[in-house]
Amino acid sequence: MDGRGKLLKSKQQADVFGRVRKAHQTEVAEDYVELIADLIAAQGEARAADLAARLGVSHATVTNTVQRLIGAGLVESRPYRSIFLTDAGKRLARVVRERHLIVRDFLVVIGVDAETAENDAEGIEHHVSKETLEAFVRMLRKSTSEG
Amino acid sequence: MDGRGKLLKSKQQADVFGRVRKAHQTEVAEDYVELIADLIAAQGEARAADLAARLGVSHATVTNTVQRLIGAGLVESRPYRSIFLTDAGKRLARVVRERHLIVRDFLVVIGVDAETAENDAEGIEHHVSKETLEAFVRMLRKSTSEG
DNA sequence: CACAAAATTTAACCTAGGCTACATCTTTTA
DNA sequence: TAAAAGATGTAGCCTAGGTTAAATTTTGTG
């Protein structure tokens, strides 16, 4: 417990915050794509109304965001029709889903209850680097081989 | 590895996303307050220019945000003078700093290198619930008593 | 002490991501 | 099949958090 030690250099610290800001910009895209994939898997299609209900936002907000995701090449949709993932969207969804499950299962393994793990994973997952995710996987494997 | 199982109920899932959105709104406040406290501790005062350099944003952005934090009762400042924390701001800074250190040290303990731990902690810390933080502390204690 | 440099404020603008209200299209059903 | 219900789109608005450029205040120095 040595505390934080000396301050980082300004530029270094600015890079850290910059990365976090950048992560924020991708979070919404990741959440939508993940949710669209889940809905398609569970119900055969993803409707804007379902997304709105599950995200807890208005359908107008969903329309806005879906337009941006179309622009980003992650999603396809024709007026008044349901929403599909492009190949890029499907790839992203797969990555996001795997990461989500790893974070959630990791939290459970260290003693967090299942519901809290699900909740916290939703916020944490977007900020977990490749290295940290690998550390999570190692812990998961260890717990499996032990228990 | 059972996957995610059935979909959550819409309302339940909306609550999860709602919590994450709410966390986002507090992140900037937490980052500023934490940084202001660090700067005061290290340099005796917190200037807008320092905040801007360390956050990697323009000084105009800092001015905007500081105005909002003043409105939120976390920060005090007179025109052209440096920035201080209110009592509420100091309390928040203490909580945020402790949580940050726990997350960072926890990541190190599970095998993440120090620099990545510092980077990821900055993003993760805002999304860690009390329960998960307690699980982190337990792991930290275990590693201390073991190693 | 005046003036240049540095810091801060202000103004005008942008995007993301929210909202409500209203218009329009689709689907269901009487 | 026509009207009601439900889903989607559109318009106009808001806040947070960014930007650059120009104005102002403070500070440091010749």
mmCIF file of C-alpha atoms in Angstrom, chain A:
data_model
loop_
_atom_site.group_PDB
_atom_site.id
_atom_site.type_symbol
_atom_site.label_atom_id
_atom_site.label_comp_id
_atom_site.label_asym_id
_atom_site.label_seq_id
_atom_site.Cartn_x
_atom_site.Cartn_y
_atom_site.Cartn_z
ATOM 1 C CA MET A 1 0.000 0.000 0.000
ATOM 2 C CA ASP A 2 2.436 2.655 -1.137
ATOM 3 C CA GLY A 3 -0.276 5.003 -2.335
ATOM 4 C CA ARG A 4 0.081 6.397 -5.806
ATOM 5 C CA GLY A 5 3.619 7.643 -5.498
ATOM 6 C CA LYS A 6 4.679 10.700 -7.440
ATOM 7 C CA LEU A 7 2.396 12.270 -9.983
ATOM 8 C CA LEU A 8 2.626 10.956 -13.500
ATOM 9 C CA LYS A 9 4.017 13.264 -16.150
ATOM 10 C CA SER A 10 1.290 15.423 -17.652
ATOM 11 C CA LYS A 11 1.530 13.964 -21.126
ATOM 12 C CA GLN A 12 1.430 10.430 -19.799
ATOM 13 C CA GLN A 13 -1.636 11.170 -17.705
ATOM 14 C CA ALA A 14 -3.302 12.984 -20.609
ATOM 15 C CA ASP A 15 -2.862 9.823 -22.676
ATOM 16 C CA VAL A 16 -4.603 7.779 -19.996
ATOM 17 C CA PHE A 17 -7.592 10.105 -19.892
ATOM 18 C CA GLY A 18 -7.602 10.300 -23.658
ATOM 19 C CA ARG A 19 -7.872 6.541 -23.905
ATOM 20 C CA VAL A 20 -10.780 6.523 -21.470
ATOM 21 C CA ARG A 21 -12.570 9.219 -23.483
ATOM 22 C CA LYS A 22 -12.020 7.215 -26.645
ATOM 23 C CA ALA A 23 -13.388 4.097 -24.960
ATOM 24 C CA HIS A 24 -16.534 6.025 -24.157
ATOM 25 C CA GLN A 25 -17.134 6.742 -27.795
ATOM 26 C CA THR A 26 -17.132 3.066 -28.632
ATOM 27 C CA GLU A 27 -19.249 1.969 -25.683
ATOM 28 C CA VAL A 28 -22.599 2.817 -27.153
ATOM 29 C CA ALA A 29 -21.730 1.088 -30.406
ATOM 30 C CA GLU A 30 -20.604 -1.987 -28.502
ATOM 31 C CA ASP A 31 -23.727 -2.072 -26.356
ATOM 32 C CA TYR A 32 -26.042 -1.756 -29.336
ATOM 33 C CA VAL A 33 -24.250 -4.356 -31.395
ATOM 34 C CA GLU A 34 -24.133 -6.789 -28.482
ATOM 35 C CA LEU A 35 -27.813 -6.283 -27.774
ATOM 36 C CA ILE A 36 -28.829 -6.593 -31.405
ATOM 37 C CA ALA A 37 -26.947 -9.877 -31.662
ATOM 38 C CA ASP A 38 -28.618 -11.166 -28.470
ATOM 39 C CA LEU A 39 -32.065 -10.225 -29.718
ATOM 40 C CA ILE A 40 -31.531 -11.837 -33.086
ATOM 41 C CA ALA A 41 -30.270 -14.983 -31.383
ATOM 42 C CA ALA A 42 -33.199 -15.116 -28.967
ATOM 43 C CA GLN A 43 -36.078 -13.793 -31.034
ATOM 44 C CA GLY A 44 -35.000 -14.031 -34.639
ATOM 45 C CA GLU A 45 -34.938 -10.275 -35.125
ATOM 46 C CA ALA A 46 -34.059 -6.987 -33.474
ATOM 47 C CA ARG A 47 -36.722 -4.283 -33.515
ATOM 48 C CA ALA A 48 -36.060 -0.689 -32.577
ATOM 49 C CA ALA A 49 -38.797 -0.881 -29.961
ATOM 50 C CA ASP A 50 -37.077 -3.818 -28.255
ATOM 51 C CA LEU A 51 -33.763 -2.019 -28.214
ATOM 52 C CA ALA A 52 -35.404 1.039 -26.708
ATOM 53 C CA ALA A 53 -37.104 -1.013 -23.992
ATOM 54 C CA ARG A 54 -33.943 -2.911 -23.134
ATOM 55 C CA LEU A 55 -31.672 0.110 -23.173
ATOM 56 C CA GLY A 56 -34.175 2.145 -21.197
ATOM 57 C CA VAL A 57 -34.195 5.009 -23.710
ATOM 58 C CA SER A 58 -36.815 6.400 -26.062
ATOM 59 C CA HIS A 59 -37.264 4.966 -29.512
ATOM 60 C CA ALA A 60 -36.190 8.316 -30.968
ATOM 61 C CA THR A 61 -32.833 7.878 -29.296
ATOM 62 C CA VAL A 62 -32.529 4.431 -30.795
ATOM 63 C CA THR A 63 -33.303 5.813 -34.242
ATOM 64 C CA ASN A 64 -30.573 8.435 -33.861
ATOM 65 C CA THR A 65 -28.005 5.967 -32.705
ATOM 66 C CA VAL A 66 -28.860 3.329 -35.276
ATOM 67 C CA GLN A 67 -28.330 5.955 -37.964
ATOM 68 C CA ARG A 68 -24.858 6.567 -36.612
ATOM 69 C CA LEU A 69 -24.138 2.848 -36.478
ATOM 70 C CA ILE A 70 -25.249 2.506 -40.085
ATOM 71 C CA GLY A 71 -22.803 5.275 -40.905
ATOM 72 C CA ALA A 72 -20.122 3.371 -39.013
ATOM 73 C CA GLY A 73 -20.824 0.280 -41.096
ATOM 74 C CA LEU A 74 -21.898 -1.886 -38.167
ATOM 75 C CA VAL A 75 -25.610 -2.121 -38.803
ATOM 76 C CA GLU A 76 -28.086 -2.339 -41.674
ATOM 77 C CA SER A 77 -31.730 -1.411 -41.702
ATOM 78 C CA ARG A 78 -34.425 -0.312 -44.114
ATOM 79 C CA PRO A 79 -37.165 2.093 -43.054
ATOM 80 C CA TYR A 80 -39.818 0.495 -40.834
ATOM 81 C CA ARG A 81 -37.947 -2.804 -40.896
ATOM 82 C CA SER A 82 -35.914 -4.559 -38.248
ATOM 83 C CA ILE A 83 -32.224 -4.119 -37.649
ATOM 84 C CA PHE A 84 -29.402 -6.348 -38.856
ATOM 85 C CA LEU A 85 -25.687 -6.514 -38.223
ATOM 86 C CA THR A 86 -23.178 -6.185 -41.040
ATOM 87 C CA ASP A 87 -20.258 -8.594 -41.089
ATOM 88 C CA ALA A 88 -18.228 -5.994 -39.205
ATOM 89 C CA GLY A 89 -21.059 -5.689 -36.701
ATOM 90 C CA LYS A 90 -21.189 -9.439 -36.245
ATOM 91 C CA ARG A 91 -17.460 -9.596 -35.644
ATOM 92 C CA LEU A 92 -17.655 -6.794 -33.101
ATOM 93 C CA ALA A 93 -20.598 -8.451 -31.388
ATOM 94 C CA ARG A 94 -18.658 -11.672 -31.036
ATOM 95 C CA VAL A 95 -15.675 -9.945 -29.479
ATOM 96 C CA VAL A 96 -17.836 -7.885 -27.159
ATOM 97 C CA ARG A 97 -19.868 -10.855 -26.054
ATOM 98 C CA GLU A 98 -16.811 -12.941 -25.251
ATOM 99 C CA ARG A 99 -15.259 -10.120 -23.292
ATOM 100 C CA HIS A 100 -18.508 -9.552 -21.434
ATOM 101 C CA LEU A 101 -18.716 -13.204 -20.404
ATOM 102 C CA ILE A 102 -15.113 -13.276 -19.279
ATOM 103 C CA VAL A 103 -15.537 -10.163 -17.132
ATOM 104 C CA ARG A 104 -18.769 -11.446 -15.649
ATOM 105 C CA ASP A 105 -17.458 -14.935 -14.904
ATOM 106 C CA PHE A 106 -14.264 -13.489 -13.495
ATOM 107 C CA LEU A 107 -16.207 -11.343 -11.053
ATOM 108 C CA VAL A 108 -18.209 -14.368 -9.950
ATOM 109 C CA VAL A 109 -15.020 -16.353 -9.428
ATOM 110 C CA ILE A 110 -13.569 -13.741 -7.081
ATOM 111 C CA GLY A 111 -16.730 -13.808 -5.000
ATOM 112 C CA VAL A 112 -19.129 -11.262 -6.471
ATOM 113 C CA ASP A 113 -22.750 -12.428 -6.570
ATOM 114 C CA ALA A 114 -24.163 -13.244 -9.981
ATOM 115 C CA GLU A 115 -26.483 -10.254 -10.306
ATOM 116 C CA THR A 116 -23.893 -7.688 -9.265
ATOM 117 C CA ALA A 117 -21.372 -9.369 -11.543
ATOM 118 C CA GLU A 118 -23.759 -8.975 -14.471
ATOM 119 C CA ASN A 119 -24.371 -5.316 -13.621
ATOM 120 C CA ASP A 120 -20.748 -4.362 -13.047
ATOM 121 C CA ALA A 121 -19.560 -6.289 -16.081
ATOM 122 C CA GLU A 122 -21.718 -4.069 -18.267
ATOM 123 C CA GLY A 123 -19.795 -0.993 -17.108
ATOM 124 C CA ILE A 124 -16.354 -2.520 -16.688
ATOM 125 C CA GLU A 125 -16.100 -4.485 -19.937
ATOM 126 C CA HIS A 126 -15.510 -1.463 -22.131
ATOM 127 C CA HIS A 127 -12.432 -0.452 -20.150
ATOM 128 C CA VAL A 128 -10.608 -3.748 -19.945
ATOM 129 C CA SER A 129 -7.455 -3.911 -22.052
ATOM 130 C CA LYS A 130 -6.216 -7.048 -23.777
ATOM 131 C CA GLU A 131 -3.625 -7.575 -21.051
ATOM 132 C CA THR A 132 -6.138 -7.288 -18.243
ATOM 133 C CA LEU A 133 -8.557 -9.564 -20.052
ATOM 134 C CA GLU A 134 -5.796 -12.155 -20.312
ATOM 135 C CA ALA A 135 -5.200 -11.872 -16.569
ATOM 136 C CA PHE A 136 -8.922 -12.467 -16.031
ATOM 137 C CA VAL A 137 -8.779 -15.566 -18.225
ATOM 138 C CA ARG A 138 -5.805 -16.917 -16.281
ATOM 139 C CA MET A 139 -7.751 -16.495 -13.040
ATOM 140 C CA LEU A 140 -10.757 -18.227 -14.563
ATOM 141 C CA ARG A 141 -8.648 -21.173 -15.700
ATOM 142 C CA LYS A 142 -6.983 -21.428 -12.314
ATOM 143 C CA SER A 143 -10.327 -21.508 -10.537
ATOM 144 C CA THR A 144 -11.625 -24.164 -12.912
ATOM 145 C CA SER A 145 -8.623 -26.434 -12.402
ATOM 146 C CA GLU A 146 -8.751 -25.906 -8.637
ATOM 147 C CA GLY A 147 -12.451 -26.169 -8.024
#
